[in-house]
Amino acid sequence: MSTYLTICIFVVDSMYFCATSSVVCE
């Protein structure tokens, strides 16, 4: 989960990608 969170923060510009990672993590 931490890994996905890190990617989300690192790729904050890609909000869509961030949302996708959250779904995968869920």
Coordinates of C-alpha atoms in Angstrom, one line a residue:
M1 CA 0.0 0.0 0.0
S2 CA 2.8 2.4 0.8
T3 CA 4.3 1.8 -2.6
Y4 CA 1.1 2.9 -4.3
L5 CA 0.8 5.9 -2.0
T6 CA 4.4 6.9 -2.9
I7 CA 3.6 6.7 -6.6
C8 CA 0.5 8.8 -6.1
I9 CA 2.5 11.5 -4.4
F10 CA 5.4 11.3 -6.9
V11 CA 3.0 11.4 -9.9
V12 CA 0.7 14.0 -8.3
D13 CA 0.4 15.6 -11.7
S14 CA -1.3 12.5 -13.1
M15 CA -4.4 12.5 -10.8
Y16 CA -6.0 9.8 -12.9
F17 CA -3.1 7.5 -12.4
C18 CA -3.2 8.2 -8.7
A19 CA -6.9 7.2 -8.6
T20 CA -6.2 4.0 -10.5
S21 CA -3.4 3.0 -8.1
S22 CA -5.8 3.5 -5.2
V23 CA -8.3 1.2 -6.8
V24 CA -5.7 -1.5 -7.4
C25 CA -4.6 -1.2 -3.9
E26 CA -8.1 -1.5 -2.7

